[in-house]
Structure formats: structure tokens, C-alpha cells
Amino acid sequence: MNERVENVKIQWIEFENLKTGLRIERIYFNRDVTLLVGLSGAGKTQILNAVEYSLNLAVDKDVILRPYRVGLGIIIDQEEYEWFYEIKKTTEQGLIMEEEGRYGFFYEKLLRDGAMVFERKNTEVTVLGYEKVPQPKKDESLILQYSEDKNFGKLIAGIHKLYSVEMELAIRGGLGSENFRRLKSKVIDRIESERQTEFKMFSHLPVAMKLYVAKRYYPGLYIKIFDAVKELFVELEDIDVEEDTVREMYLVSIQVYGKKLLQVDISNGMLKTIYYMVELFTMSEDSLVLIDEFENGLGVNCIDVLSELMLSERNDLQFIITSHHPKIINAVDKDKWRIIDRDGSTVGNTGSLAYGIGNSQHDAYFNLINRWEFEGKI
């Protein structure tokens, strides 16, 4: 299925963990940048996790089911999709049990522009355009099960664009040699079989693989990445990917002052910056980028430049990020903030104006901190 979509944005999510009782009230996201601002433990990371989990659940059959009740809104080429699902423990007969059985879909509904596309109520299923449908798998979303149906082509293509980019990967881990060679072979075959292959065909590959491909087959793209990193680290002479035969891994390597350093010897701040830059310049159009605590592991000199690039370089991307760093919070227009507050097991959210922190961007962060101090939260 090669459905083409050009404008994909996540609109909102609401979430409840049926096991722990944690509930996230519906939160709306901006089409460009949404900054989740709140104290530690307020629920910012849970919001990112709920978004990522739901998107993966719709396209990946290996996602482990959890007892969640979720609603999610997505815009795809001006069409509005609303997806609701509820996962509970279930027996083989489909009866809901609280203490026994494995997890399965108890309820699921998909709307397109307000009209029902499908609805599942335990074992009863209705699908638009079908009088009879086969018994659905209890452990897979209907979106996943109908992914090859042409009526779902636009939705599936859109969700695949809405992949999250996990910047907190174990970047010290590298890419196993066998896996690297397998991916490399597929990439080369694709490039050699199709003239003028666009790099976006490889945008979901691991960072090390994308860097390797960019340097050898897309020099213009590689130069953009290299120049962006060098702006922060002027001593940088080269960035590459090489095999460490001892570890049987392919690792990012750099050259500084005529000396080559493998990934394991590169500072965490520089290595994370390289990963950010590779992702920023190679992500496919309309990607959704989830970044938890953007500033973690970055040097002070990196935060300003990376924040500016993130907010200006790729206008097609949608960012949902969390941060505690004043520089990052102040760099994002306060109208893009969603202030996250937790009352027991309920996670709420408010815009900056409604939260009462003033009209001035300059004073917004200062007023926010003052309010939290006055309320005894910090």
C-alpha cells in the first residue's frame, strides 16, 4: 500500500490506566511545537508515553497490551480521525475478568470526520462497507488488522508518518555488525535499483545507519549535518560510522585534532548532539517528534543552538517536548505551553493565559515559578 499523504498532525489525546487509576485529561497539541511544562512527577512523561504507545499499537503487532482506555485525534490531509480503544483482561470466551486471563481489546471505535468507520464491542464488530466481517483478533487493533484494506490506506500512511523519535536511546550501544550489514545491503540494493532514490526512503533507519548512508550516497545532506554539529564543536574534523571488531558493533566515530575517537570515547553531550542533528535533518516529512527533558545530557552551549534549529529548521515537523530548563522554556512562545498539573491520580493541563501568568513572554517563566512557590509546590 503506497497511499500518499502530505499533512499529518496529532490533535489531542486522553488516557486512563485502568490498573493504576492514572488519568490524563484531554490535552490538545499545537501543529508545530507543544512544550509540556510542569514540576517533576506532574505527568509530562506519561503524556508522551501515551502518545507513543497508541501510535505503535496501531501499526505494530508486537506491542504488549496494557489495561488502558485511550482516545486520540489525528488530522490527515484535512480529514479528522478519532480513535478510541479500551483494553482489559479477557478469557478465551471473551468475558471480561478482573484478575484472570490475558489482555485483549474490549472496545474500539474509529471515526472519520465524525462518521463511524468501525466499532468493536467485545466480540461484536461493525465495519463500514462490510455486511459481514471475520472474527477479529482480540490482541490486535482493528486498524492493524485492516491495514491492507484500501479504505484504511490514508490512515495507516499517516500513522506511519507520526513515528516518535526517541532521543534518549542507549546511544552508547551502537548497532550490531550483523544487523548493520543486513540494513546496508538493503539500502545499497534500493539505491542501485532505483535511480534518484530520495533519502526519505531511509528516514526510519537507526541513526548510525542513516549517518553512514548520508555520508556515502547523499553528500549534500551529510554536509548539512556536519556543519550543524561543527557550529557547536569547532574542533570537529569528520563524522563517520565504523566497525568496532572487538565489540562487533558499528559505532559513530569522529576526528578531532587529527585523532579518531569511536562512540564509546565521545563525550555524552557531543554524541547526543550528533544524534539530534542526524534525526533533525533526516526525518521524513510531517514526523511527530517526542522529546522528554530535551536538555538532558547537553552542554550549555548546545541548548541554545539546538533549540533554535528545532524550532526553525523543519517547519513540517510537529514537536511535543518536555523541559525544566529556563533557556528552553523561554525560547518557546508561552502560547505554545501546556502547563501540566496533577491532582492525585488526575493529570490536567492549562494554557499559559488561563493559568494566569501574564501576557509578557519575558515575565512568563518568572511568574510561573513565583506561582508555584506561592502555592508551596517548590
mmCIF file of C-alpha atoms in Angstrom:
data_model
loop_
_atom_site.group_PDB
_atom_site.id
_atom_site.type_symbol
_atom_site.label_atom_id
_atom_site.label_comp_id
_atom_site.label_asym_id
_atom_site.label_seq_id
_atom_site.Cartn_x
_atom_site.Cartn_y
_atom_site.Cartn_z
ATOM 1 C CA MET A 1 0.000 0.000 0.000
ATOM 2 C CA ASN A 2 1.552 3.293 -1.160
ATOM 3 C CA GLU A 3 -1.052 5.867 -0.144
ATOM 4 C CA ARG A 4 0.428 9.352 -0.274
ATOM 5 C CA VAL A 5 -0.379 11.818 2.488
ATOM 6 C CA GLU A 6 1.165 15.233 2.940
ATOM 7 C CA ASN A 7 -0.281 16.850 6.035
ATOM 8 C CA VAL A 8 -0.380 14.799 9.244
ATOM 9 C CA LYS A 9 -0.731 16.175 12.774
ATOM 10 C CA ILE A 10 -1.810 14.733 16.082
ATOM 11 C CA GLN A 11 -4.541 16.905 17.612
ATOM 12 C CA TRP A 12 -5.259 15.552 21.080
ATOM 13 C CA ILE A 13 -5.083 12.588 23.414
ATOM 14 C CA GLU A 14 -6.907 11.463 26.546
ATOM 15 C CA PHE A 15 -5.744 8.494 28.581
ATOM 16 C CA GLU A 16 -6.574 6.326 31.587
ATOM 17 C CA ASN A 17 -4.551 3.497 33.085
ATOM 18 C CA LEU A 18 -7.238 1.107 34.312
ATOM 19 C CA LYS A 19 -4.804 -0.667 36.624
ATOM 20 C CA THR A 20 -3.245 2.306 38.424
ATOM 21 C CA GLY A 21 -6.091 4.780 38.032
ATOM 22 C CA LEU A 22 -3.860 7.414 36.442
ATOM 23 C CA ARG A 23 -5.980 9.610 34.173
ATOM 24 C CA ILE A 24 -4.783 12.228 31.701
ATOM 25 C CA GLU A 25 -7.454 14.743 30.806
ATOM 26 C CA ARG A 26 -7.777 15.536 27.100
ATOM 27 C CA ILE A 27 -4.813 17.609 26.010
ATOM 28 C CA TYR A 28 -4.688 19.463 22.692
ATOM 29 C CA PHE A 29 -1.407 19.856 20.809
ATOM 30 C CA ASN A 30 -0.209 22.651 18.541
ATOM 31 C CA ARG A 31 0.550 21.853 14.916
ATOM 32 C CA ASP A 32 4.192 22.904 15.308
ATOM 33 C CA VAL A 33 5.527 22.890 18.889
ATOM 34 C CA THR A 34 3.885 21.978 22.177
ATOM 35 C CA LEU A 35 6.002 22.422 25.291
ATOM 36 C CA LEU A 36 4.775 20.496 28.332
ATOM 37 C CA VAL A 37 5.767 22.494 31.414
ATOM 38 C CA GLY A 38 5.340 21.188 34.926
ATOM 39 C CA LEU A 39 7.029 20.045 38.105
ATOM 40 C CA SER A 40 8.689 16.631 38.328
ATOM 41 C CA GLY A 41 6.073 13.926 38.709
ATOM 42 C CA ALA A 42 3.255 16.059 37.276
ATOM 43 C CA GLY A 43 2.657 13.642 34.396
ATOM 44 C CA LYS A 44 4.524 15.119 31.414
ATOM 45 C CA THR A 45 6.347 11.881 30.573
ATOM 46 C CA GLN A 46 3.114 9.884 30.906
ATOM 47 C CA ILE A 47 1.575 12.062 28.185
ATOM 48 C CA LEU A 48 4.466 11.344 25.817
ATOM 49 C CA ASN A 49 4.296 7.637 26.657
ATOM 50 C CA ALA A 50 0.550 7.511 25.979
ATOM 51 C CA VAL A 51 1.013 9.087 22.539
ATOM 52 C CA GLU A 52 3.898 6.810 21.599
ATOM 53 C CA TYR A 53 2.185 3.664 22.876
ATOM 54 C CA SER A 54 -1.033 4.330 20.963
ATOM 55 C CA LEU A 55 0.705 5.073 17.666
ATOM 56 C CA ASN A 56 2.802 1.926 17.965
ATOM 57 C CA LEU A 57 -0.282 -0.109 18.911
ATOM 58 C CA ALA A 58 -1.948 0.857 15.623
ATOM 59 C CA VAL A 59 0.857 -0.411 13.380
ATOM 60 C CA ASP A 60 2.929 -2.953 15.348
ATOM 61 C CA LYS A 61 1.548 -6.377 16.254
ATOM 62 C CA ASP A 62 4.316 -6.989 18.794
ATOM 63 C CA VAL A 63 3.252 -4.227 21.198
ATOM 64 C CA ILE A 64 2.420 -5.664 24.624
ATOM 65 C CA LEU A 65 -1.202 -4.920 25.559
ATOM 66 C CA ARG A 66 -1.821 -2.945 28.725
ATOM 67 C CA PRO A 67 -5.064 -2.067 30.548
ATOM 68 C CA TYR A 68 -5.601 1.360 29.013
ATOM 69 C CA ARG A 69 -8.594 3.447 27.931
ATOM 70 C CA VAL A 70 -7.494 5.957 25.294
ATOM 71 C CA GLY A 71 -8.878 8.486 22.824
ATOM 72 C CA LEU A 72 -6.683 10.008 20.106
ATOM 73 C CA GLY A 73 -7.361 12.646 17.436
ATOM 74 C CA ILE A 74 -5.345 12.925 14.212
ATOM 75 C CA ILE A 75 -5.671 15.207 11.175
ATOM 76 C CA ILE A 76 -4.584 13.640 7.861
ATOM 77 C CA ASP A 77 -4.897 15.764 4.715
ATOM 78 C CA GLN A 78 -7.730 17.790 6.267
ATOM 79 C CA GLU A 79 -9.627 14.660 7.356
ATOM 80 C CA GLU A 80 -10.154 14.228 11.094
ATOM 81 C CA TYR A 81 -9.752 10.751 12.568
ATOM 82 C CA GLU A 82 -10.782 9.948 16.127
ATOM 83 C CA TRP A 83 -9.733 6.610 17.554
ATOM 84 C CA PHE A 84 -10.946 5.237 20.877
ATOM 85 C CA TYR A 85 -9.922 1.946 22.442
ATOM 86 C CA GLU A 86 -10.161 0.107 25.748
ATOM 87 C CA ILE A 87 -8.003 -2.864 26.705
ATOM 88 C CA LYS A 88 -8.903 -5.177 29.573
ATOM 89 C CA LYS A 89 -8.118 -8.664 30.773
ATOM 90 C CA THR A 90 -10.107 -11.273 28.894
ATOM 91 C CA THR A 91 -10.736 -15.011 28.855
ATOM 92 C CA GLU A 92 -10.694 -17.120 25.703
ATOM 93 C CA GLN A 93 -14.502 -16.767 25.575
ATOM 94 C CA GLY A 94 -14.178 -13.002 25.559
ATOM 95 C CA LEU A 95 -15.668 -12.441 29.007
ATOM 96 C CA ILE A 96 -14.029 -9.672 30.925
ATOM 97 C CA MET A 97 -12.243 -10.755 34.075
ATOM 98 C CA GLU A 98 -10.504 -8.505 36.536
ATOM 99 C CA GLU A 99 -7.989 -10.957 37.951
ATOM 100 C CA GLU A 100 -7.523 -13.691 35.369
ATOM 101 C CA GLY A 101 -6.894 -14.090 31.660
ATOM 102 C CA ARG A 102 -4.768 -12.141 29.209
ATOM 103 C CA TYR A 103 -5.316 -8.640 27.885
ATOM 104 C CA GLY A 104 -7.467 -8.003 24.831
ATOM 105 C CA PHE A 105 -9.415 -5.255 23.105
ATOM 106 C CA PHE A 106 -12.744 -4.835 24.874
ATOM 107 C CA TYR A 107 -13.869 -1.756 22.960
ATOM 108 C CA GLU A 108 -12.632 0.118 19.886
ATOM 109 C CA LYS A 109 -14.094 2.772 17.600
ATOM 110 C CA LEU A 110 -12.760 4.784 14.687
ATOM 111 C CA LEU A 111 -14.454 7.923 13.335
ATOM 112 C CA ARG A 112 -13.569 9.845 10.162
ATOM 113 C CA ASP A 113 -14.940 13.384 10.075
ATOM 114 C CA GLY A 114 -17.454 12.331 12.701
ATOM 115 C CA ALA A 115 -18.761 9.300 10.789
ATOM 116 C CA MET A 116 -18.130 5.789 12.082
ATOM 117 C CA VAL A 117 -15.574 3.673 10.200
ATOM 118 C CA PHE A 118 -15.673 0.717 12.579
ATOM 119 C CA GLU A 119 -16.748 -0.174 16.077
ATOM 120 C CA ARG A 120 -15.926 -3.183 18.224
ATOM 121 C CA LYS A 121 -17.839 -4.029 21.364
ATOM 122 C CA ASN A 122 -16.056 -7.049 22.797
ATOM 123 C CA THR A 123 -16.779 -9.724 20.133
ATOM 124 C CA GLU A 124 -19.307 -7.712 18.084
ATOM 125 C CA VAL A 125 -17.760 -5.788 15.184
ATOM 126 C CA THR A 126 -19.213 -3.387 12.621
ATOM 127 C CA VAL A 127 -17.064 -2.145 9.730
ATOM 128 C CA LEU A 128 -18.159 0.443 7.167
ATOM 129 C CA GLY A 129 -18.808 -1.188 3.774
ATOM 130 C CA TYR A 130 -18.963 -4.761 5.074
ATOM 131 C CA GLU A 131 -22.096 -6.710 5.921
ATOM 132 C CA LYS A 132 -20.072 -9.491 7.497
ATOM 133 C CA VAL A 133 -16.587 -9.376 8.926
ATOM 134 C CA PRO A 134 -14.337 -12.186 10.188
ATOM 135 C CA GLN A 135 -13.936 -12.636 13.915
ATOM 136 C CA PRO A 136 -11.255 -10.100 14.904
ATOM 137 C CA LYS A 137 -8.120 -10.897 16.830
ATOM 138 C CA LYS A 138 -8.563 -9.885 20.437
ATOM 139 C CA ASP A 139 -4.921 -8.911 20.873
ATOM 140 C CA GLU A 140 -4.640 -6.562 17.863
ATOM 141 C CA SER A 141 -6.209 -3.248 16.987
ATOM 142 C CA LEU A 142 -8.678 -3.297 14.111
ATOM 143 C CA ILE A 143 -6.555 -0.576 12.479
ATOM 144 C CA LEU A 144 -3.691 -3.053 12.356
ATOM 145 C CA GLN A 145 -5.895 -5.930 11.230
ATOM 146 C CA TYR A 146 -7.392 -3.887 8.362
ATOM 147 C CA SER A 147 -4.130 -2.179 7.436
ATOM 148 C CA GLU A 148 -4.088 -3.748 3.949
ATOM 149 C CA ASP A 149 -7.628 -2.618 3.142
ATOM 150 C CA LYS A 150 -7.637 0.315 0.711
ATOM 151 C CA ASN A 151 -10.233 2.114 2.832
ATOM 152 C CA PHE A 152 -7.633 2.415 5.592
ATOM 153 C CA GLY A 153 -4.710 3.398 3.363
ATOM 154 C CA LYS A 154 -4.632 7.091 4.250
ATOM 155 C CA LEU A 155 -4.900 6.453 7.989
ATOM 156 C CA ILE A 156 -2.140 3.825 8.003
ATOM 157 C CA ALA A 157 0.160 6.004 5.879
ATOM 158 C CA GLY A 158 -0.495 8.920 8.212
ATOM 159 C CA ILE A 159 0.218 6.971 11.394
ATOM 160 C CA HIS A 160 3.481 5.721 9.909
ATOM 161 C CA LYS A 161 4.478 9.361 9.416
ATOM 162 C CA LEU A 162 3.635 10.040 13.036
ATOM 163 C CA TYR A 163 6.501 7.997 14.381
ATOM 164 C CA SER A 164 8.142 9.216 17.536
ATOM 165 C CA VAL A 165 11.856 9.853 17.664
ATOM 166 C CA GLU A 166 13.300 8.652 20.953
ATOM 167 C CA MET A 167 16.273 10.879 21.659
ATOM 168 C CA GLU A 168 17.064 9.073 24.896
ATOM 169 C CA LEU A 169 18.131 5.856 23.199
ATOM 170 C CA ALA A 170 21.097 3.996 24.660
ATOM 171 C CA ILE A 171 23.341 5.921 22.297
ATOM 172 C CA ARG A 172 26.375 4.170 23.709
ATOM 173 C CA GLY A 173 25.068 0.880 22.360
ATOM 174 C CA GLY A 174 25.835 1.235 18.664
ATOM 175 C CA LEU A 175 24.416 -1.078 16.011
ATOM 176 C CA GLY A 176 25.279 -4.781 15.902
ATOM 177 C CA SER A 177 27.555 -5.732 12.983
ATOM 178 C CA GLU A 178 25.223 -8.363 11.559
ATOM 179 C CA ASN A 179 22.215 -6.060 11.700
ATOM 180 C CA PHE A 180 24.234 -3.207 10.198
ATOM 181 C CA ARG A 181 25.407 -5.322 7.247
ATOM 182 C CA ARG A 182 21.860 -6.539 6.606
ATOM 183 C CA LEU A 183 20.489 -2.989 6.546
ATOM 184 C CA LYS A 184 23.417 -1.762 4.462
ATOM 185 C CA SER A 185 22.778 -4.453 1.845
ATOM 186 C CA LYS A 186 19.110 -3.488 1.579
ATOM 187 C CA VAL A 187 19.946 0.202 1.262
ATOM 188 C CA ILE A 188 22.537 -0.362 -1.465
ATOM 189 C CA ASP A 189 20.169 -2.637 -3.384
ATOM 190 C CA ARG A 190 17.495 0.057 -3.214
ATOM 191 C CA ILE A 191 19.845 2.825 -4.357
ATOM 192 C CA GLU A 192 21.240 0.756 -7.210
ATOM 193 C CA SER A 193 17.847 -0.487 -8.406
ATOM 194 C CA GLU A 194 16.103 2.897 -8.360
ATOM 195 C CA ARG A 195 17.677 5.933 -9.935
ATOM 196 C CA GLN A 196 17.484 9.138 -7.879
ATOM 197 C CA THR A 197 16.242 7.406 -4.737
ATOM 198 C CA GLU A 198 15.227 10.060 -2.206
ATOM 199 C CA PHE A 199 16.752 9.790 1.249
ATOM 200 C CA LYS A 200 13.308 9.860 2.860
ATOM 201 C CA MET A 201 13.042 6.180 1.933
ATOM 202 C CA PHE A 202 15.591 5.559 4.712
ATOM 203 C CA SER A 203 14.313 8.050 7.296
ATOM 204 C CA HIS A 204 13.214 5.362 9.788
ATOM 205 C CA LEU A 205 16.577 3.603 9.926
ATOM 206 C CA PRO A 206 18.753 3.750 13.069
ATOM 207 C CA VAL A 207 20.846 6.904 13.426
ATOM 208 C CA ALA A 208 24.180 5.181 12.773
ATOM 209 C CA MET A 209 22.830 3.678 9.548
ATOM 210 C CA LYS A 210 21.395 6.986 8.359
ATOM 211 C CA LEU A 211 24.681 8.765 9.031
ATOM 212 C CA TYR A 212 26.586 6.083 7.130
ATOM 213 C CA VAL A 213 24.233 6.299 4.130
ATOM 214 C CA ALA A 214 24.178 10.111 4.085
ATOM 215 C CA LYS A 215 27.960 10.403 4.023
ATOM 216 C CA ARG A 216 28.434 7.911 1.191
ATOM 217 C CA TYR A 217 25.408 8.497 -1.028
ATOM 218 C CA TYR A 218 23.900 11.885 -0.113
ATOM 219 C CA PRO A 219 26.850 14.274 0.377
ATOM 220 C CA GLY A 220 24.684 17.410 0.434
ATOM 221 C CA LEU A 221 22.691 16.041 3.357
ATOM 222 C CA TYR A 222 25.838 14.928 5.153
ATOM 223 C CA ILE A 223 27.365 18.414 4.837
ATOM 224 C CA LYS A 224 24.271 19.943 6.470
ATOM 225 C CA ILE A 225 24.608 17.553 9.407
ATOM 226 C CA PHE A 226 28.348 18.048 9.714
ATOM 227 C CA ASP A 227 28.165 21.857 9.519
ATOM 228 C CA ALA A 228 25.421 21.985 12.155
ATOM 229 C CA VAL A 229 27.478 19.901 14.597
ATOM 230 C CA LYS A 230 30.669 21.806 13.806
ATOM 231 C CA GLU A 231 28.920 25.071 14.658
ATOM 232 C CA LEU A 232 28.867 23.802 18.228
ATOM 233 C CA PHE A 233 32.157 21.883 18.230
ATOM 234 C CA VAL A 234 34.646 23.843 16.117
ATOM 235 C CA GLU A 235 37.387 21.251 16.674
ATOM 236 C CA LEU A 236 35.418 18.651 14.709
ATOM 237 C CA GLU A 237 37.104 17.458 11.504
ATOM 238 C CA ASP A 238 34.983 14.485 10.469
ATOM 239 C CA ILE A 239 31.957 12.367 11.481
ATOM 240 C CA ASP A 240 31.602 8.796 10.289
ATOM 241 C CA VAL A 241 30.424 5.299 11.247
ATOM 242 C CA GLU A 242 32.951 2.491 11.663
ATOM 243 C CA GLU A 243 33.021 -1.091 12.839
ATOM 244 C CA ASP A 244 34.480 -1.958 16.211
ATOM 245 C CA THR A 245 35.542 -5.541 15.530
ATOM 246 C CA VAL A 246 36.169 -6.246 19.217
ATOM 247 C CA ARG A 247 32.632 -5.291 20.244
ATOM 248 C CA GLU A 248 31.160 -6.497 16.919
ATOM 249 C CA MET A 249 29.336 -3.186 16.635
ATOM 250 C CA TYR A 250 29.186 -0.302 14.194
ATOM 251 C CA LEU A 251 29.738 2.926 16.103
ATOM 252 C CA VAL A 252 29.688 6.643 15.368
ATOM 253 C CA SER A 253 33.217 7.988 15.069
ATOM 254 C CA ILE A 254 34.641 11.498 14.952
ATOM 255 C CA GLN A 255 38.003 13.053 14.192
ATOM 256 C CA VAL A 256 39.283 15.931 16.314
ATOM 257 C CA TYR A 257 42.799 17.424 16.235
ATOM 258 C CA GLY A 258 43.811 14.655 13.849
ATOM 259 C CA LYS A 259 42.763 11.939 16.292
ATOM 260 C CA LYS A 260 39.913 9.469 15.681
ATOM 261 C CA LEU A 261 37.507 8.664 18.511
ATOM 262 C CA LEU A 262 34.883 5.925 18.494
ATOM 263 C CA GLN A 263 31.463 6.390 20.005
ATOM 264 C CA VAL A 264 32.415 4.933 23.376
ATOM 265 C CA ASP A 265 35.058 7.659 23.788
ATOM 266 C CA ILE A 266 32.971 10.633 22.641
ATOM 267 C CA SER A 267 31.522 12.901 25.321
ATOM 268 C CA ASN A 268 27.848 12.350 26.011
ATOM 269 C CA GLY A 269 26.990 15.945 25.101
ATOM 270 C CA MET A 270 28.683 15.769 21.698
ATOM 271 C CA LEU A 271 27.300 12.329 20.933
ATOM 272 C CA LYS A 272 23.758 13.339 21.788
ATOM 273 C CA THR A 273 24.144 16.482 19.676
ATOM 274 C CA ILE A 274 25.200 14.356 16.688
ATOM 275 C CA TYR A 275 22.153 12.141 17.183
ATOM 276 C CA TYR A 276 19.857 15.171 17.385
ATOM 277 C CA MET A 277 21.303 16.661 14.203
ATOM 278 C CA VAL A 278 21.084 13.423 12.230
ATOM 279 C CA GLU A 279 17.456 12.971 13.244
ATOM 280 C CA LEU A 280 16.550 16.611 12.636
ATOM 281 C CA PHE A 281 17.879 16.628 9.078
ATOM 282 C CA THR A 282 16.766 13.118 8.060
ATOM 283 C CA MET A 283 13.264 12.684 9.491
ATOM 284 C CA SER A 284 10.525 12.226 6.913
ATOM 285 C CA GLU A 285 8.005 14.999 6.343
ATOM 286 C CA ASP A 286 5.298 15.564 8.953
ATOM 287 C CA SER A 287 7.003 13.380 11.529
ATOM 288 C CA LEU A 288 5.966 13.600 15.144
ATOM 289 C CA VAL A 289 8.928 14.186 17.456
ATOM 290 C CA LEU A 290 8.606 13.317 21.136
ATOM 291 C CA ILE A 291 11.441 14.540 23.348
ATOM 292 C CA ASP A 292 11.405 14.033 27.104
ATOM 293 C CA GLU A 293 13.582 16.526 29.027
ATOM 294 C CA PHE A 294 15.273 17.956 25.972
ATOM 295 C CA GLU A 295 18.200 19.387 27.925
ATOM 296 C CA ASN A 296 19.384 16.088 29.468
ATOM 297 C CA GLY A 297 22.996 15.344 28.648
ATOM 298 C CA LEU A 298 23.520 18.516 26.620
ATOM 299 C CA GLY A 299 26.146 21.158 27.325
ATOM 300 C CA VAL A 300 25.026 24.733 27.968
ATOM 301 C CA ASN A 301 26.494 25.808 24.615
ATOM 302 C CA CYS A 302 24.344 23.220 22.794
ATOM 303 C CA ILE A 303 20.951 24.104 24.256
ATOM 304 C CA ASP A 304 20.524 27.482 22.511
ATOM 305 C CA VAL A 305 21.600 26.300 19.070
ATOM 306 C CA LEU A 306 19.632 23.057 19.195
ATOM 307 C CA SER A 307 16.525 24.855 20.454
ATOM 308 C CA GLU A 308 16.734 27.365 17.611
ATOM 309 C CA LEU A 309 17.264 24.653 14.998
ATOM 310 C CA MET A 310 14.441 22.564 16.393
ATOM 311 C CA LEU A 311 12.027 25.493 16.241
ATOM 312 C CA SER A 312 13.044 26.914 12.859
ATOM 313 C CA GLU A 313 14.780 24.362 10.610
ATOM 314 C CA ARG A 314 11.880 21.974 9.932
ATOM 315 C CA ASN A 315 8.520 23.714 9.810
ATOM 316 C CA ASP A 316 6.813 20.495 8.680
ATOM 317 C CA LEU A 317 7.610 18.644 11.905
ATOM 318 C CA GLN A 318 5.405 18.502 14.978
ATOM 319 C CA PHE A 319 7.259 18.594 18.300
ATOM 320 C CA ILE A 320 5.893 17.586 21.693
ATOM 321 C CA ILE A 321 8.629 18.149 24.244
ATOM 322 C CA THR A 322 9.175 18.458 27.964
ATOM 323 C CA SER A 323 11.806 20.545 29.681
ATOM 324 C CA HIS A 324 12.767 22.023 33.035
ATOM 325 C CA HIS A 325 15.468 24.290 31.605
ATOM 326 C CA PRO A 326 14.718 28.054 31.663
ATOM 327 C CA LYS A 327 16.515 28.661 28.349
ATOM 328 C CA ILE A 328 14.390 26.119 26.515
ATOM 329 C CA ILE A 329 11.134 27.172 28.178
ATOM 330 C CA ASN A 330 11.804 30.844 27.432
ATOM 331 C CA ALA A 331 12.757 30.016 23.828
ATOM 332 C CA VAL A 332 9.264 28.631 23.170
ATOM 333 C CA ASP A 333 6.417 31.117 22.874
ATOM 334 C CA LYS A 334 4.297 30.896 26.024
ATOM 335 C CA ASP A 335 1.233 30.385 23.806
ATOM 336 C CA LYS A 336 2.795 27.020 22.856
ATOM 337 C CA TRP A 337 3.000 25.936 26.514
ATOM 338 C CA ARG A 338 0.670 23.415 28.117
ATOM 339 C CA ILE A 339 1.131 23.663 31.873
ATOM 340 C CA ILE A 340 0.753 20.202 33.397
ATOM 341 C CA ASP A 341 -0.638 19.909 36.903
ATOM 342 C CA ARG A 342 -1.515 16.773 38.852
ATOM 343 C CA ASP A 343 -4.251 16.389 41.430
ATOM 344 C CA GLY A 344 -3.970 12.911 42.891
ATOM 345 C CA SER A 345 -4.340 10.469 40.013
ATOM 346 C CA THR A 346 -5.655 13.082 37.550
ATOM 347 C CA VAL A 347 -3.275 14.914 35.210
ATOM 348 C CA GLY A 348 -4.709 18.205 33.982
ATOM 349 C CA ASN A 349 -3.389 20.804 31.562
ATOM 350 C CA THR A 350 -3.867 24.531 31.073
ATOM 351 C CA GLY A 351 -2.706 27.214 28.644
ATOM 352 C CA SER A 352 -0.415 29.944 29.930
ATOM 353 C CA LEU A 353 -3.073 32.679 29.736
ATOM 354 C CA ALA A 354 -5.690 30.645 31.595
ATOM 355 C CA TYR A 355 -3.068 29.706 34.176
ATOM 356 C CA GLY A 356 -2.697 33.396 34.991
ATOM 357 C CA ILE A 357 0.980 34.044 34.382
ATOM 358 C CA GLY A 358 0.594 37.276 32.412
ATOM 359 C CA ASN A 359 0.808 38.456 28.815
ATOM 360 C CA SER A 360 4.550 39.089 28.625
ATOM 361 C CA GLN A 361 6.811 36.381 27.249
ATOM 362 C CA HIS A 362 9.675 37.901 29.233
ATOM 363 C CA ASP A 363 7.852 37.528 32.550
ATOM 364 C CA ALA A 364 6.038 34.266 31.877
ATOM 365 C CA TYR A 365 8.612 31.850 33.278
ATOM 366 C CA PHE A 366 9.321 34.134 36.253
ATOM 367 C CA ASN A 367 5.599 34.379 37.045
ATOM 368 C CA LEU A 368 5.179 30.622 36.697
ATOM 369 C CA ILE A 369 7.940 29.912 39.215
ATOM 370 C CA ASN A 370 6.551 32.541 41.579
ATOM 371 C CA ARG A 371 3.118 30.946 41.451
ATOM 372 C CA TRP A 372 4.497 27.509 42.213
ATOM 373 C CA GLU A 373 6.476 28.952 45.141
ATOM 374 C CA PHE A 374 3.395 30.757 46.458
ATOM 375 C CA GLU A 375 1.374 27.530 46.267
ATOM 376 C CA GLY A 376 4.127 25.662 48.122
ATOM 377 C CA LYS A 377 4.893 23.343 45.219
ATOM 378 C CA ILE A 378 8.603 24.204 45.100
#
